[in-house]
Every structure is written in structure tokens, then in C-alpha cells.
Tab-separated table of C-alpha atoms in Angstrom:
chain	number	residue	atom	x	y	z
I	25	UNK	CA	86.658	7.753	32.641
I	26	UNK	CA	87.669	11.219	31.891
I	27	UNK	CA	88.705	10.426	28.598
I	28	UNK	CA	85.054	8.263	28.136
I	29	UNK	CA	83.073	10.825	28.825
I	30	UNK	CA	84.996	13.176	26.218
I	31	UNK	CA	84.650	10.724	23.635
I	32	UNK	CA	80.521	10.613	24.619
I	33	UNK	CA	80.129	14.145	24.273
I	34	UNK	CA	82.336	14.006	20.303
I	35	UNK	CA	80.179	11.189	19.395
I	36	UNK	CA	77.219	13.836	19.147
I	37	UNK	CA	78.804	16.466	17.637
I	38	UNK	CA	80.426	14.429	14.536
I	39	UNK	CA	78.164	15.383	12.531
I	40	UNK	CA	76.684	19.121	13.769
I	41	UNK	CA	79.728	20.422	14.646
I	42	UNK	CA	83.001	18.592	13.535
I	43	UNK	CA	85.672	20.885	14.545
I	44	UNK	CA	84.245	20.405	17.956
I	45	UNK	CA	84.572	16.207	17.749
I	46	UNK	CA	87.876	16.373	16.443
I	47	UNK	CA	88.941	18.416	19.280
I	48	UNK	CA	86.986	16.808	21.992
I	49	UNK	CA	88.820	13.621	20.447
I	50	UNK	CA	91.960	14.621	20.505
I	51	UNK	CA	91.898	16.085	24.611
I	52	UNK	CA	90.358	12.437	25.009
I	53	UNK	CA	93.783	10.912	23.292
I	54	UNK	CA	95.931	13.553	25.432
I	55	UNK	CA	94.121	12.497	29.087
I	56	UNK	CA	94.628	8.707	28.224
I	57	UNK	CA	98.065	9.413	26.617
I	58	UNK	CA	99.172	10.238	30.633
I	59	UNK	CA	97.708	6.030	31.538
I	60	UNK	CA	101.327	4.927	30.151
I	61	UNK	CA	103.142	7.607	32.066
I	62	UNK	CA	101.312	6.345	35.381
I	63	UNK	CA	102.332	2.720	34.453
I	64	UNK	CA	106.090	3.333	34.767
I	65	UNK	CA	106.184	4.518	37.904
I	66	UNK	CA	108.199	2.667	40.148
I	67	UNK	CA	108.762	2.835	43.987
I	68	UNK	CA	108.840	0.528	47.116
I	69	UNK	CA	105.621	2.577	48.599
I	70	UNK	CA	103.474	5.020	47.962
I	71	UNK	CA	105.609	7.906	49.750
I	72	UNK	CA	108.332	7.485	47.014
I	73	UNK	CA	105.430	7.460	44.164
I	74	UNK	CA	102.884	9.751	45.888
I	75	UNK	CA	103.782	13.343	44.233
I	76	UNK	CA	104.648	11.630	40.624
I	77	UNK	CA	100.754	9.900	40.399
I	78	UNK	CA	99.385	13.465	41.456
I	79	UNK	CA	101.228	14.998	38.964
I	80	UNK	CA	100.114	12.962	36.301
I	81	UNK	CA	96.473	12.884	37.491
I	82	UNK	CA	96.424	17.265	37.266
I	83	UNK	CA	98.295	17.262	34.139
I	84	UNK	CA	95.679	14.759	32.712
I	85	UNK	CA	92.786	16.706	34.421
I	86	UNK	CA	94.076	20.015	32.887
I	87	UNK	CA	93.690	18.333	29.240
I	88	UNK	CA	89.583	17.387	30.461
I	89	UNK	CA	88.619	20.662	31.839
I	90	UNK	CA	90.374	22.592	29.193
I	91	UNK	CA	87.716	20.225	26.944
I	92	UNK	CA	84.616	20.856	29.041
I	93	UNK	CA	85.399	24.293	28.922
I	94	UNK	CA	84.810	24.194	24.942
I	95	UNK	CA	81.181	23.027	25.237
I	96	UNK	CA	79.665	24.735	27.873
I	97	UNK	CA	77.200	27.417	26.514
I	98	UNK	CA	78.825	30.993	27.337
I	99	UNK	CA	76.089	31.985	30.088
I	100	UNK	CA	77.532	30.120	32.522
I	101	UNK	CA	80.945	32.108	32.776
I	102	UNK	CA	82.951	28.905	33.587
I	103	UNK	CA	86.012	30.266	34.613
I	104	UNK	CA	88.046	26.936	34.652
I	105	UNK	CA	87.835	23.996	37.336
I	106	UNK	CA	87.855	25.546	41.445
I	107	UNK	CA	87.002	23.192	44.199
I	108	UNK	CA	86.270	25.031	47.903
I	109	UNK	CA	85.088	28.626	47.587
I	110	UNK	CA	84.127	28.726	43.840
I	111	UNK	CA	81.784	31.327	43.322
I	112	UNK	CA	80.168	30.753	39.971
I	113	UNK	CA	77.436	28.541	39.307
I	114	UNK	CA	79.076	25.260	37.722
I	115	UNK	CA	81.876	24.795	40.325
I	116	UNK	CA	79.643	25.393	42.496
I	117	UNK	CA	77.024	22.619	41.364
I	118	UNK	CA	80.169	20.262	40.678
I	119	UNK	CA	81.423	20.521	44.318
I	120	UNK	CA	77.798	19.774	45.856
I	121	UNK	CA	77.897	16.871	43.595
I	122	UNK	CA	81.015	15.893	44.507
I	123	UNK	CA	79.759	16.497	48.449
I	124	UNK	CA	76.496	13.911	47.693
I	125	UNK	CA	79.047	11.628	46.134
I	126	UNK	CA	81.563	11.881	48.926
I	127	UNK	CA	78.542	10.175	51.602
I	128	UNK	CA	77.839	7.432	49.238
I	129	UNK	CA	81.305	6.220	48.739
I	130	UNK	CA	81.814	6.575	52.349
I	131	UNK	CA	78.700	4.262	53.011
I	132	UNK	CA	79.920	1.792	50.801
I	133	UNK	CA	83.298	1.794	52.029
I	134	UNK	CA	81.859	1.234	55.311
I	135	UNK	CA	79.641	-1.398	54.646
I	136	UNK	CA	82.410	-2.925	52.844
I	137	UNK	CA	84.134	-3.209	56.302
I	138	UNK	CA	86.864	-1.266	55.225
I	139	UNK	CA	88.021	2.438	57.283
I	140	UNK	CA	87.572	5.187	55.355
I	141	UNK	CA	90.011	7.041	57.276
I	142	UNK	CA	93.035	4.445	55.908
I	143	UNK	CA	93.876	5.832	52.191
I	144	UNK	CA	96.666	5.063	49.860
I	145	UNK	CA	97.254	8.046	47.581
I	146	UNK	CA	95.819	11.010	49.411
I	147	UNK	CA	98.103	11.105	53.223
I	148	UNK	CA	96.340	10.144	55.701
I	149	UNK	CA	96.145	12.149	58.820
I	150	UNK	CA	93.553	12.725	61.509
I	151	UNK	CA	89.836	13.359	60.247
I	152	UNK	CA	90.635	13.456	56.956
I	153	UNK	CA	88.849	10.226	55.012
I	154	UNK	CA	91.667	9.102	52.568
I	155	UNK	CA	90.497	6.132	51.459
I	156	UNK	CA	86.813	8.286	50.234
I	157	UNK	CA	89.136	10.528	48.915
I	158	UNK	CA	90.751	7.914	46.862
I	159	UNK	CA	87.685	5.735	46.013
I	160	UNK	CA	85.519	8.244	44.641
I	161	UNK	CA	88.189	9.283	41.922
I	162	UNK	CA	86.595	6.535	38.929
I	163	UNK	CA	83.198	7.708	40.056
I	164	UNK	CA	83.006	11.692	39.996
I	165	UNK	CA	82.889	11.335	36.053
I	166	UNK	CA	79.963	9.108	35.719
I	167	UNK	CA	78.061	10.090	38.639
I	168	UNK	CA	78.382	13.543	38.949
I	169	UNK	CA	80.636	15.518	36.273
I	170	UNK	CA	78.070	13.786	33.633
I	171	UNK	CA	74.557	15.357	35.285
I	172	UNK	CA	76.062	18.649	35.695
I	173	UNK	CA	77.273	19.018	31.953
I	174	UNK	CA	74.185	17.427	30.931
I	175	UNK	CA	72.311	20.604	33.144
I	176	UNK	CA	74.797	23.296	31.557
I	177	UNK	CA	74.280	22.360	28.015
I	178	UNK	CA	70.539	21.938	28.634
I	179	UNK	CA	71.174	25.478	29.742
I	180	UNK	CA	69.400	24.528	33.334
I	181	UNK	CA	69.398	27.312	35.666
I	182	UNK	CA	71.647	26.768	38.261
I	183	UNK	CA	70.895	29.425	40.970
I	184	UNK	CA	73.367	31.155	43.634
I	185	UNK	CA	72.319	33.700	46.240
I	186	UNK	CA	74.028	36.542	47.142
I	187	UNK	CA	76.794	34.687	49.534
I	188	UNK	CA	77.462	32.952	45.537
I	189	UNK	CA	76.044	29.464	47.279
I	190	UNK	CA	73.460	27.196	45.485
I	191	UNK	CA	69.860	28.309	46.487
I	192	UNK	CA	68.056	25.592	48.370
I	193	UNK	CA	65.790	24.893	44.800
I	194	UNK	CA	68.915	24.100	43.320
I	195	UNK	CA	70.615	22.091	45.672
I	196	UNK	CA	67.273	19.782	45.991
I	197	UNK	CA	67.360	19.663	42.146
I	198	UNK	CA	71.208	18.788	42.012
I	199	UNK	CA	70.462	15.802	44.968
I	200	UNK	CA	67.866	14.057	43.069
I	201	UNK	CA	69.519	14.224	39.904
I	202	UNK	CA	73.114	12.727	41.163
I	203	UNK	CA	71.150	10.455	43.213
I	204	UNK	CA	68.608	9.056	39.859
I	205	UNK	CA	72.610	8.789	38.468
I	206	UNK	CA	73.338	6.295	40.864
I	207	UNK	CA	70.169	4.287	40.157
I	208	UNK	CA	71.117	4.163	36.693
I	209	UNK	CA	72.668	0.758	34.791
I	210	UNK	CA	76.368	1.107	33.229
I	211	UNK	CA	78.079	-1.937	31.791
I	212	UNK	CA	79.477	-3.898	34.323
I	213	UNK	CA	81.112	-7.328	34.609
I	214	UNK	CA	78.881	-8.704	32.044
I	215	UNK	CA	75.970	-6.954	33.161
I	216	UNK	CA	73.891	-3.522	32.703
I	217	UNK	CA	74.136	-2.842	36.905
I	218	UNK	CA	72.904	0.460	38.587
I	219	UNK	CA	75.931	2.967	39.076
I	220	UNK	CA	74.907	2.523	43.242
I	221	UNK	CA	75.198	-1.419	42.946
I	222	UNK	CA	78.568	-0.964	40.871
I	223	UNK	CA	79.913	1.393	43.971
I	224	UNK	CA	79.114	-1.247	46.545
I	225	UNK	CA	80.474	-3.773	44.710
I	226	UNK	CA	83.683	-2.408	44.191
I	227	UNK	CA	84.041	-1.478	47.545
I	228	UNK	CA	83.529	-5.517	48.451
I	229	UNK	CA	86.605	-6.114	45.912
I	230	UNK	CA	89.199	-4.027	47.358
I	231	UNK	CA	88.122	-5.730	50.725
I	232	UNK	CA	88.902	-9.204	49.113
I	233	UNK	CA	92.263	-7.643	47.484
I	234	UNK	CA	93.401	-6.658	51.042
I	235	UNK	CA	92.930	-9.796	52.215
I	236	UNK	CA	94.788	-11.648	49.583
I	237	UNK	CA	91.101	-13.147	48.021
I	238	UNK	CA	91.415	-11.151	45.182
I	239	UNK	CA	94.898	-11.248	42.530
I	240	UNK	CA	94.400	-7.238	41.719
I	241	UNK	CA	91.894	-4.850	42.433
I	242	UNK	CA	91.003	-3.617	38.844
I	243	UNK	CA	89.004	0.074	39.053
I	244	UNK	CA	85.411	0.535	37.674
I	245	UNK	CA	85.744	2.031	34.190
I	246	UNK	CA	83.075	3.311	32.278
I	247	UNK	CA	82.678	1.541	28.862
């Protein structure tokens, strides 16, 4: 999905600013380049495999952010991707996103019947909700990383106060714009299905997959 939403954002530079598409292309090529490398990893369970699969996954997400960084208009002073105490205004914004994101999966997990607090890549240990952790990974793109872009090249204010946290104007602005996300159709099984009805659903197959309903659980990729 990383690599997707690369290839979305080259697709409208082609022709106003080529340079840019070619390399926007070619950091798609280099984050999907790291799929194979995540296919031939063997191990009897996920403790063997664990630090290998995060490995790939930052070496792939260096390739995307290093891309992102190339079309985000100067103002914002993107200093590269920071999660927890990020203190300019796009990390910031991308982390409350991620935070709105975080309660919907959870929901859906939940309805789903499945515990959020049982994951398979991320460890599991008390209070921590693995399985969110894990499940949200083939949504952050689409639901959130593609509204805030969108914001920073519409050149959207995104407001911090002096503690460098979103000001209440923008965190109401950020909520309804990850949440209209979610009510939006993507392709899906066949379908053009809102992004919140794709979440759910998903959630329902890896509930069928545990219980042997289901062959393989197959992720929600953007097409």
C-alpha cells in the first residue's frame, strides 16, 4: 500500500514535473522490491521470524518516507518520519491520525469477536493491543498517511501550540477528515466498498481464518 500510494502521487506529476515521477517510481519499485525478501522467510513461529519481518518492514518504510519527504512543500520542515513526541506539525498530524485509526481498528477487531490484546508480529504483553497494532498496518496508508499528504501539499495549516501539540481547531479538522476517509469507497472484492466497511470486513476474515473457515487470510490492498 506504501508502494500504491507512491505510484498515485507519480501518476500526477508525469507530466508537470517528470524528474519527480521517475523518482517517486522508482522508491515505489524499491518498497515492493522488499515483498520477495518477506516471502522467504522461514521459521516454525513467529519468535524465530519476528526481528527478520521488522527489519524488512523499516528498511521498506525508509525507501517511502525518504519519497514523501520529496513532495512535501518546504514550509512544513518535515524532518523525516517520528512517532511519540514529534514536535513539528506533520508527525504530529500523522500520529493523531494514526491515534483515530488505532480506535477504529480496535472496534472492528472487537466486533469481529477477536482480542485485541492477542497479536502475532508485535509481542504481546500486558496492556499493550498487539493484534491493533498489527491490523492497522494495510490501513495507515489509505486512511490516514493519504489525508495528511493531501493537507501538506494543499499547504493546509496544520497548527501546534506552544507545548508543539495540535491546537484543538486542528485536531477537530484532522478527525473529520480521517473519519470522511473511512466513509469513502476503494476497490474491494469486486466492489467500490467504503474504507470503514472494508475494515470490518477484514476483521470478520481473520476470525474465519482462525477458525479454519477460511484457507488464508489475504490483507486488504489498495488497488
Amino acid at each position: 500500500n506504501q508502494a500504491a500510494f507512491l505510484r498515485y502521487m507519480a501518476k500526477y506529476r508525469k507530466e508537470a514535473a517528470p524528474d519527480q515521477y521517475e523518482a517517486l517510481c522508482q522508491k515505489a519499485e524499491k518498497v515492493l522490491s522488499h515483498v520477495q525478501e518477506l516471502e522467504q522467510i522461514k521459521g516454525a513461529c513467529i519468535d524465530e521470524v519476528r526481528e527478520q519481518i521488522l527489519s524488512v518492514e523499516g528498511r521498506a518504510a525508509h525507501h517511502y518516507w525518504n519519497a514523501i519527504d520529496t513532495v512535501l512543500p518546504a514550509e512544513y520542515n518535515w524532518p523525516g518520519r517520528q512517532g511519540r513526541e514529534a514536535s513539528d506539525p506533520l508527525n504530529a498530524a500523522l500520529n493523531y491520525g494514526y491515534g483515530i485509526l488505532y480506535s477504529q481498528v480496535e472496534r472492528a477487531l472487537i466486533l469481529a469477536g477477536l482480542d485485541p490484546y492477542a497479536g502475532y508480529v508485535h509481542t504481546d504483553r500486558p496492556g499493550k493491543p498487539s493484534l491493533v497494532y498489527d491490523f492497522i498496518e494495510p490501513f495507515r496508508v489509505p486512511a490516514v498517511d493519504r489525508v495528511v499528504i493531501g493537507l501538506a501539499n494543499k499547504h493546509v495549516s496544520l497548527n501546534l501550540d506552544e507545548r508543539h501539540l495540535l491546537e484543538e481547531g486542528t485536531r477537530r479538522m484532522l478527525a473529520e477528515q480521517v473519519l470522511a476517509r473511512l466513509e469513502k469507497p476503494e476497490r474491494y472484492e469486486g466492489k467500490r466498498t467504503p474504507l470503514r466497511v472494508v475494515l470490518q470486513d477484514q476483521a470478520r476474515h481473520l476470525t474465519t481464518f482462525l477458525r479454519s473457515e477460511r484457507e488464508i487470510y489475504e490483507p486488504f490492498i489498495v488497488k
